[in-house]
Amino acid sequence: MRPTVRTKICGLKTPQTVAAAVSAGAAYVGFNFVPKSPRYAAPELARTLALDVPEGVAKVGLVVDQDDAALDALLEVVPLDFLQLHGSEAPERVSEVRARYGLPVIKAVGLRDAEDLPAIAAFEAVADQVLVDAKPPRGATLEGGNGVTFDWRLIAGRKWSKPWMLAGGLTVENVAQAVSLTGARQVDLSSGVETAPGVKDAALIRAFLAAVP
Ligand SMILES: O=C(O)c1ccccc1N[C@@H]1O[C@H](COP(=O)(O)O)[C@@H](O)[C@H]1O
């Protein structure tokens, strides 16, 4: 049965882990198209995986600062339901991507402290969903997937007009507290269900989904 809080498992690269996410009730499965990431899935692989995802589970493509040519090429191959923009895309770029591809866009915003909060409002105006993630640690090479949390009290009790997802360092141990503190109705994670960077584990995926309230 699907948990009440909708869950996205991101960075899937094998049929076994996609099947684990789907059967344990994930609402979204994510494919990572960031070449430098250990979670990268080549478009042909992602296409094969995506074709096996049942109706009712949304397929999300995670990209970082991709231009139209790269997105054209990706979307020719992989049947996606959402694009997740996880780089330094400006609000104007979010609008352009929505208009060009006709797909809903999830825009990631990184939080470290209260100064980062206004960005959520800026993207709320143009994106279909906002993904509220931890800002990468200083010196990190990846824009996300770093397994770090932010101070959830920063967003406790806040309301936005668009659907949003909580991300950043979520694990089986902390997800219930994160949801209770922030009021999130959707959560997203990648490294918290891995045994090594980029290596997802079906048992960890099932345990995480069982722990989501
Ligand atoms: O996972 C990656 O490699 C990645 C690379 C570049 C941008 C985003 C990436 N991952 C996304 O980051 C958040 C949080 O991840 P984590 O749970 O802290 O590991 C999530 O949306 C991932 O999809």
PDB file of C-alpha atoms and ligand atoms in Angstrom:
ATOM      1  CA  MET A   1       0.000   0.000   0.000  1.00  0.00           C
ATOM      2  CA  ARG A   2       1.219   3.506  -0.803  1.00  0.00           C
ATOM      3  CA  PRO A   3       2.234   5.701   2.174  1.00  0.00           C
ATOM      4  CA  THR A   4       0.175   8.867   2.711  1.00  0.00           C
ATOM      5  CA  VAL A   5       3.206  11.044   2.133  1.00  0.00           C
ATOM      6  CA  ARG A   6       4.079  10.758  -1.553  1.00  0.00           C
ATOM      7  CA  THR A   7       7.629   9.550  -2.037  1.00  0.00           C
ATOM      8  CA  LYS A   8      10.136   9.951  -4.847  1.00  0.00           C
ATOM      9  CA  ILE A   9      13.066   7.558  -5.026  1.00  0.00           C
ATOM     10  CA  CYS A  10      15.682   9.167  -7.246  1.00  0.00           C
ATOM     11  CA  GLY A  11      18.763   7.906  -9.054  1.00  0.00           C
ATOM     12  CA  LEU A  12      17.444   4.441  -9.975  1.00  0.00           C
ATOM     13  CA  LYS A  13      19.554   2.453 -12.439  1.00  0.00           C
ATOM     14  CA  THR A  14      18.409  -1.177 -12.256  1.00  0.00           C
ATOM     15  CA  PRO A  15      15.160  -3.053 -12.943  1.00  0.00           C
ATOM     16  CA  GLN A  16      15.330  -4.574  -9.444  1.00  0.00           C
ATOM     17  CA  THR A  17      15.447  -1.249  -7.631  1.00  0.00           C
ATOM     18  CA  VAL A  18      12.779   0.317  -9.852  1.00  0.00           C
ATOM     19  CA  ALA A  19      10.556  -2.699  -9.103  1.00  0.00           C
ATOM     20  CA  ALA A  20      11.273  -2.371  -5.370  1.00  0.00           C
ATOM     21  CA  ALA A  21      10.330   1.318  -5.387  1.00  0.00           C
ATOM     22  CA  VAL A  22       7.133   0.709  -7.362  1.00  0.00           C
ATOM     23  CA  SER A  23       5.965  -2.299  -5.365  1.00  0.00           C
ATOM     24  CA  ALA A  24       6.676  -0.586  -2.031  1.00  0.00           C
ATOM     25  CA  GLY A  25       4.504   2.369  -3.028  1.00  0.00           C
ATOM     26  CA  ALA A  26       6.713   5.127  -4.449  1.00  0.00           C
ATOM     27  CA  ALA A  27       4.648   7.788  -6.203  1.00  0.00           C
ATOM     28  CA  TYR A  28       7.618   8.921  -8.323  1.00  0.00           C
ATOM     29  CA  VAL A  29      10.753   7.230  -9.638  1.00  0.00           C
ATOM     30  CA  GLY A  30      13.685   9.399 -10.663  1.00  0.00           C
ATOM     31  CA  PHE A  31      16.352   8.890 -13.302  1.00  0.00           C
ATOM     32  CA  ASN A  32      19.533  10.905 -12.995  1.00  0.00           C
ATOM     33  CA  PHE A  33      20.942  12.448 -16.189  1.00  0.00           C
ATOM     34  CA  VAL A  34      23.873  14.234 -14.567  1.00  0.00           C
ATOM     35  CA  PRO A  35      26.932  12.672 -16.259  1.00  0.00           C
ATOM     36  CA  LYS A  36      29.325  13.319 -13.359  1.00  0.00           C
ATOM     37  CA  SER A  37      27.003  11.656 -10.839  1.00  0.00           C
ATOM     38  CA  PRO A  38      27.517   8.068  -9.649  1.00  0.00           C
ATOM     39  CA  ARG A  39      23.756   7.771 -10.173  1.00  0.00           C
ATOM     40  CA  TYR A  40      23.861   8.684 -13.858  1.00  0.00           C
ATOM     41  CA  ALA A  41      21.661   6.567 -16.111  1.00  0.00           C
ATOM     42  CA  ALA A  42      22.333   6.712 -19.845  1.00  0.00           C
ATOM     43  CA  PRO A  43      19.154   7.673 -21.732  1.00  0.00           C
ATOM     44  CA  GLU A  44      18.863   4.250 -23.415  1.00  0.00           C
ATOM     45  CA  LEU A  45      19.018   2.508 -20.023  1.00  0.00           C
ATOM     46  CA  ALA A  46      16.520   4.948 -18.522  1.00  0.00           C
ATOM     47  CA  ARG A  47      14.186   4.335 -21.469  1.00  0.00           C
ATOM     48  CA  THR A  48      14.221   0.591 -20.828  1.00  0.00           C
ATOM     49  CA  LEU A  49      13.550   1.133 -17.125  1.00  0.00           C
ATOM     50  CA  ALA A  50      10.868   3.756 -17.758  1.00  0.00           C
ATOM     51  CA  LEU A  51       8.916   1.517 -20.120  1.00  0.00           C
ATOM     52  CA  ASP A  52       8.375  -0.917 -17.244  1.00  0.00           C
ATOM     53  CA  VAL A  53       7.034   1.688 -14.805  1.00  0.00           C
ATOM     54  CA  PRO A  54       3.280   1.223 -14.393  1.00  0.00           C
ATOM     55  CA  GLU A  55       0.690   3.929 -14.991  1.00  0.00           C
ATOM     56  CA  GLY A  56       0.170   5.977 -11.849  1.00  0.00           C
ATOM     57  CA  VAL A  57       3.849   6.134 -10.922  1.00  0.00           C
ATOM     58  CA  ALA A  58       5.456   9.290 -12.302  1.00  0.00           C
ATOM     59  CA  LYS A  59       8.819   9.128 -14.073  1.00  0.00           C
ATOM     60  CA  VAL A  60      11.044  12.088 -13.278  1.00  0.00           C
ATOM     61  CA  GLY A  61      14.182  13.098 -15.188  1.00  0.00           C
ATOM     62  CA  LEU A  62      16.786  14.916 -13.088  1.00  0.00           C
ATOM     63  CA  VAL A  63      18.995  17.327 -15.027  1.00  0.00           C
ATOM     64  CA  VAL A  64      21.423  20.099 -14.128  1.00  0.00           C
ATOM     65  CA  ASP A  65      21.746  23.222 -16.300  1.00  0.00           C
ATOM     66  CA  GLN A  66      20.980  21.470 -19.579  1.00  0.00           C
ATOM     67  CA  ASP A  67      20.410  23.433 -22.786  1.00  0.00           C
ATOM     68  CA  ASP A  68      17.613  22.820 -25.275  1.00  0.00           C
ATOM     69  CA  ALA A  69      19.719  20.572 -27.505  1.00  0.00           C
ATOM     70  CA  ALA A  70      20.513  18.237 -24.600  1.00  0.00           C
ATOM     71  CA  LEU A  71      16.912  18.194 -23.383  1.00  0.00           C
ATOM     72  CA  ASP A  72      15.615  17.612 -26.938  1.00  0.00           C
ATOM     73  CA  ALA A  73      17.922  14.608 -27.258  1.00  0.00           C
ATOM     74  CA  LEU A  74      16.954  13.240 -23.832  1.00  0.00           C
ATOM     75  CA  LEU A  75      13.219  13.570 -24.361  1.00  0.00           C
ATOM     76  CA  GLU A  76      13.408  11.920 -27.785  1.00  0.00           C
ATOM     77  CA  VAL A  77      14.580   8.767 -26.053  1.00  0.00           C
ATOM     78  CA  VAL A  78      13.106   8.646 -22.541  1.00  0.00           C
ATOM     79  CA  PRO A  79       9.363   8.870 -21.847  1.00  0.00           C
ATOM     80  CA  LEU A  80       9.269  11.192 -18.824  1.00  0.00           C
ATOM     81  CA  ASP A  81       6.363  12.702 -16.884  1.00  0.00           C
ATOM     82  CA  PHE A  82       8.324  15.438 -15.054  1.00  0.00           C
ATOM     83  CA  LEU A  83      11.617  17.287 -15.459  1.00  0.00           C
ATOM     84  CA  GLN A  84      13.532  18.069 -12.272  1.00  0.00           C
ATOM     85  CA  LEU A  85      15.852  21.049 -12.742  1.00  0.00           C
ATOM     86  CA  HIS A  86      18.529  20.778 -10.072  1.00  0.00           C
ATOM     87  CA  GLY A  87      21.137  23.313 -11.136  1.00  0.00           C
ATOM     88  CA  SER A  88      21.369  27.081 -11.213  1.00  0.00           C
ATOM     89  CA  GLU A  89      18.496  27.487 -13.675  1.00  0.00           C
ATOM     90  CA  ALA A  90      16.862  30.922 -13.325  1.00  0.00           C
ATOM     91  CA  PRO A  91      13.073  31.369 -13.080  1.00  0.00           C
ATOM     92  CA  GLU A  92      13.007  32.405 -16.766  1.00  0.00           C
ATOM     93  CA  ARG A  93      14.653  29.107 -17.750  1.00  0.00           C
ATOM     94  CA  VAL A  94      12.048  27.167 -15.760  1.00  0.00           C
ATOM     95  CA  SER A  95       9.297  28.940 -17.743  1.00  0.00           C
ATOM     96  CA  GLU A  96      11.084  28.260 -21.033  1.00  0.00           C
ATOM     97  CA  VAL A  97      11.466  24.544 -20.272  1.00  0.00           C
ATOM     98  CA  ARG A  98       7.800  24.211 -19.294  1.00  0.00           C
ATOM     99  CA  ALA A  99       6.678  25.958 -22.467  1.00  0.00           C
ATOM    100  CA  ARG A 100       9.056  24.107 -24.811  1.00  0.00           C
ATOM    101  CA  TYR A 101       8.377  20.561 -23.606  1.00  0.00           C
ATOM    102  CA  GLY A 102       4.888  20.798 -22.128  1.00  0.00           C
ATOM    103  CA  LEU A 103       6.068  18.803 -19.126  1.00  0.00           C
ATOM    104  CA  PRO A 104       5.606  19.816 -15.493  1.00  0.00           C
ATOM    105  CA  VAL A 105       8.819  21.089 -13.929  1.00  0.00           C
ATOM    106  CA  ILE A 106      10.073  20.423 -10.402  1.00  0.00           C
ATOM    107  CA  LYS A 107      12.651  23.075  -9.492  1.00  0.00           C
ATOM    108  CA  ALA A 108      15.151  22.310  -6.745  1.00  0.00           C
ATOM    109  CA  VAL A 109      16.068  25.057  -4.289  1.00  0.00           C
ATOM    110  CA  GLY A 110      18.941  24.597  -1.853  1.00  0.00           C
ATOM    111  CA  LEU A 111      18.563  25.796   1.748  1.00  0.00           C
ATOM    112  CA  ARG A 112      21.276  26.398   4.309  1.00  0.00           C
ATOM    113  CA  ASP A 113      19.872  29.350   6.250  1.00  0.00           C
ATOM    114  CA  ALA A 114      17.010  31.852   6.264  1.00  0.00           C
ATOM    115  CA  GLU A 115      18.644  33.927   3.509  1.00  0.00           C
ATOM    116  CA  ASP A 116      17.921  31.112   1.085  1.00  0.00           C
ATOM    117  CA  LEU A 117      14.160  31.127   1.697  1.00  0.00           C
ATOM    118  CA  PRO A 118      13.151  33.845  -0.821  1.00  0.00           C
ATOM    119  CA  ALA A 119      14.289  31.613  -3.692  1.00  0.00           C
ATOM    120  CA  ILE A 120      11.439  29.262  -2.886  1.00  0.00           C
ATOM    121  CA  ALA A 121       8.891  32.008  -3.528  1.00  0.00           C
ATOM    122  CA  ALA A 122      10.640  33.006  -6.772  1.00  0.00           C
ATOM    123  CA  PHE A 123      10.426  29.471  -8.157  1.00  0.00           C
ATOM    124  CA  GLU A 124       6.989  28.787  -6.706  1.00  0.00           C
ATOM    125  CA  ALA A 125       5.707  31.406  -9.133  1.00  0.00           C
ATOM    126  CA  VAL A 126       6.974  29.573 -12.234  1.00  0.00           C
ATOM    127  CA  ALA A 127       7.518  25.886 -11.434  1.00  0.00           C
ATOM    128  CA  ASP A 128       4.871  23.200 -11.031  1.00  0.00           C
ATOM    129  CA  GLN A 129       6.540  21.926  -7.872  1.00  0.00           C
ATOM    130  CA  VAL A 130       9.417  23.081  -5.707  1.00  0.00           C
ATOM    131  CA  LEU A 131      11.920  20.597  -4.301  1.00  0.00           C
ATOM    132  CA  VAL A 132      13.275  21.987  -1.057  1.00  0.00           C
ATOM    133  CA  ASP A 133      16.722  20.433  -0.685  1.00  0.00           C
ATOM    134  CA  ALA A 134      19.815  21.069   1.431  1.00  0.00           C
ATOM    135  CA  LYS A 135      22.382  23.353  -0.173  1.00  0.00           C
ATOM    136  CA  PRO A 136      25.450  21.303  -1.146  1.00  0.00           C
ATOM    137  CA  PRO A 137      28.272  21.454   1.401  1.00  0.00           C
ATOM    138  CA  ARG A 138      31.053  23.891   0.465  1.00  0.00           C
ATOM    139  CA  GLY A 139      33.444  22.178  -1.942  1.00  0.00           C
ATOM    140  CA  ALA A 140      30.924  19.514  -3.006  1.00  0.00           C
ATOM    141  CA  THR A 141      31.056  18.585  -6.673  1.00  0.00           C
ATOM    142  CA  LEU A 142      27.420  17.505  -6.972  1.00  0.00           C
ATOM    143  CA  GLU A 143      24.508  19.965  -6.838  1.00  0.00           C
ATOM    144  CA  GLY A 144      22.492  17.389  -4.871  1.00  0.00           C
ATOM    145  CA  GLY A 145      22.613  13.812  -3.710  1.00  0.00           C
ATOM    146  CA  ASN A 146      25.069  14.726  -0.968  1.00  0.00           C
ATOM    147  CA  GLY A 147      23.117  13.086   1.845  1.00  0.00           C
ATOM    148  CA  VAL A 148      23.063  16.225   3.988  1.00  0.00           C
ATOM    149  CA  THR A 149      20.058  17.635   5.796  1.00  0.00           C
ATOM    150  CA  PHE A 150      19.214  21.278   6.478  1.00  0.00           C
ATOM    151  CA  ASP A 151      17.654  22.752   9.588  1.00  0.00           C
ATOM    152  CA  TRP A 152      14.032  21.691   9.078  1.00  0.00           C
ATOM    153  CA  ARG A 153      12.878  24.390  11.525  1.00  0.00           C
ATOM    154  CA  LEU A 154      13.575  26.902   8.731  1.00  0.00           C
ATOM    155  CA  ILE A 155      10.430  25.770   6.939  1.00  0.00           C
ATOM    156  CA  ALA A 156       8.325  24.477   9.835  1.00  0.00           C
ATOM    157  CA  GLY A 157       4.757  25.669   9.462  1.00  0.00           C
ATOM    158  CA  ARG A 158       5.355  27.473   6.156  1.00  0.00           C
ATOM    159  CA  LYS A 159       2.760  27.137   3.428  1.00  0.00           C
ATOM    160  CA  TRP A 160       3.295  27.508  -0.304  1.00  0.00           C
ATOM    161  CA  SER A 161       0.757  27.651  -3.083  1.00  0.00           C
ATOM    162  CA  LYS A 162       2.374  24.897  -5.150  1.00  0.00           C
ATOM    163  CA  PRO A 163       3.060  21.277  -4.245  1.00  0.00           C
ATOM    164  CA  TRP A 164       6.538  20.816  -2.805  1.00  0.00           C
ATOM    165  CA  MET A 165       8.874  18.001  -1.828  1.00  0.00           C
ATOM    166  CA  LEU A 166      11.268  17.781   1.083  1.00  0.00           C
ATOM    167  CA  ALA A 167      14.736  16.435   0.228  1.00  0.00           C
ATOM    168  CA  GLY A 168      18.263  16.368   1.581  1.00  0.00           C
ATOM    169  CA  GLY A 169      19.740  13.558   3.610  1.00  0.00           C
ATOM    170  CA  LEU A 170      16.482  11.720   4.292  1.00  0.00           C
ATOM    171  CA  THR A 171      16.844   8.213   5.689  1.00  0.00           C
ATOM    172  CA  VAL A 172      14.773   5.514   7.296  1.00  0.00           C
ATOM    173  CA  GLU A 173      15.838   6.922  10.674  1.00  0.00           C
ATOM    174  CA  ASN A 174      14.919  10.577  10.151  1.00  0.00           C
ATOM    175  CA  VAL A 175      12.032  10.674   7.675  1.00  0.00           C
ATOM    176  CA  ALA A 176       9.220  10.514  10.239  1.00  0.00           C
ATOM    177  CA  GLN A 177      10.700  13.384  12.249  1.00  0.00           C
ATOM    178  CA  ALA A 178      11.392  15.422   9.095  1.00  0.00           C
ATOM    179  CA  VAL A 179       7.778  15.047   7.978  1.00  0.00           C
ATOM    180  CA  SER A 180       6.375  15.839  11.380  1.00  0.00           C
ATOM    181  CA  LEU A 181       8.510  18.977  11.767  1.00  0.00           C
ATOM    182  CA  THR A 182       8.039  20.394   8.268  1.00  0.00           C
ATOM    183  CA  GLY A 183       4.537  19.189   7.417  1.00  0.00           C
ATOM    184  CA  ALA A 184       5.839  17.846   4.090  1.00  0.00           C
ATOM    185  CA  ARG A 185       3.311  15.875   2.056  1.00  0.00           C
ATOM    186  CA  GLN A 186       5.989  14.675  -0.357  1.00  0.00           C
ATOM    187  CA  VAL A 187       9.562  13.479   0.230  1.00  0.00           C
ATOM    188  CA  ASP A 188      12.447  12.741  -2.109  1.00  0.00           C
ATOM    189  CA  LEU A 189      15.722  10.937  -1.540  1.00  0.00           C
ATOM    190  CA  SER A 190      18.613   9.276  -3.250  1.00  0.00           C
ATOM    191  CA  SER A 191      21.705   8.494  -1.164  1.00  0.00           C
ATOM    192  CA  GLY A 192      19.704   7.376   1.899  1.00  0.00           C
ATOM    193  CA  VAL A 193      18.767   4.091   0.199  1.00  0.00           C
ATOM    194  CA  GLU A 194      22.244   3.216  -1.052  1.00  0.00           C
ATOM    195  CA  THR A 195      25.010   0.907   0.184  1.00  0.00           C
ATOM    196  CA  ALA A 196      27.662   2.944  -1.710  1.00  0.00           C
ATOM    197  CA  PRO A 197      27.422   6.068  -3.896  1.00  0.00           C
ATOM    198  CA  GLY A 198      25.148   5.172  -6.802  1.00  0.00           C
ATOM    199  CA  VAL A 199      24.378   1.665  -5.538  1.00  0.00           C
ATOM    200  CA  LYS A 200      20.710   1.491  -4.555  1.00  0.00           C
ATOM    201  CA  ASP A 201      19.517  -1.340  -2.351  1.00  0.00           C
ATOM    202  CA  ALA A 202      16.052  -2.866  -2.750  1.00  0.00           C
ATOM    203  CA  ALA A 203      15.759  -3.729   0.977  1.00  0.00           C
ATOM    204  CA  LEU A 204      16.693  -0.166   1.993  1.00  0.00           C
ATOM    205  CA  ILE A 205      14.111   1.200  -0.470  1.00  0.00           C
ATOM    206  CA  ARG A 206      11.410  -1.010   1.045  1.00  0.00           C
ATOM    207  CA  ALA A 207      12.439  -0.087   4.591  1.00  0.00           C
ATOM    208  CA  PHE A 208      12.374   3.629   3.741  1.00  0.00           C
ATOM    209  CA  LEU A 209       8.905   3.436   2.206  1.00  0.00           C
ATOM    210  CA  ALA A 210       7.669   1.492   5.241  1.00  0.00           C
ATOM    211  CA  ALA A 211       8.974   4.280   7.492  1.00  0.00           C
ATOM    212  CA  VAL A 212       7.285   7.100   5.555  1.00  0.00           C
ATOM    213  CA  PRO A 213       4.189   8.177   7.495  1.00  0.00           C
TER     214      PRO A 213
HETATM  215  O1  LIG B   1      21.990  12.392  -6.710  1.00  0.00           O
HETATM  216  C1  LIG B   1      22.764  13.034  -7.416  1.00  0.00           C
HETATM  217  O2  LIG B   1      23.810  12.545  -7.835  1.00  0.00           O
HETATM  218  C2  LIG B   1      22.434  14.446  -7.804  1.00  0.00           C
HETATM  219  C3  LIG B   1      23.298  15.119  -8.631  1.00  0.00           C
HETATM  220  C4  LIG B   1      23.047  16.412  -9.001  1.00  0.00           C
HETATM  221  C5  LIG B   1      21.896  17.055  -8.560  1.00  0.00           C
HETATM  222  C6  LIG B   1      21.012  16.382  -7.731  1.00  0.00           C
HETATM  223  C7  LIG B   1      21.254  15.087  -7.335  1.00  0.00           C
HETATM  224  N1  LIG B   1      20.413  14.395  -6.470  1.00  0.00           N
HETATM  225  C8  LIG B   1      19.217  14.894  -5.854  1.00  0.00           C
HETATM  226  O3  LIG B   1      19.505  15.550  -4.639  1.00  0.00           O
HETATM  227  C9  LIG B   1      18.404  15.415  -3.736  1.00  0.00           C
HETATM  228  C10 LIG B   1      18.856  14.968  -2.376  1.00  0.00           C
HETATM  229  O4  LIG B   1      19.605  13.801  -2.440  1.00  0.00           O
HETATM  230  P1  LIG B   1      20.018  12.989  -1.114  1.00  0.00           P
HETATM  231  O5  LIG B   1      18.772  12.275  -0.648  1.00  0.00           O
HETATM  232  O6  LIG B   1      20.521  13.952  -0.113  1.00  0.00           O
HETATM  233  O7  LIG B   1      21.040  12.013  -1.568  1.00  0.00           O
HETATM  234  C11 LIG B   1      17.450  14.439  -4.413  1.00  0.00           C
HETATM  235  O8  LIG B   1      16.471  15.204  -5.093  1.00  0.00           O
HETATM  236  C12 LIG B   1      18.279  13.772  -5.438  1.00  0.00           C
HETATM  237  O9  LIG B   1      17.490  13.371  -6.483  1.00  0.00           O
END
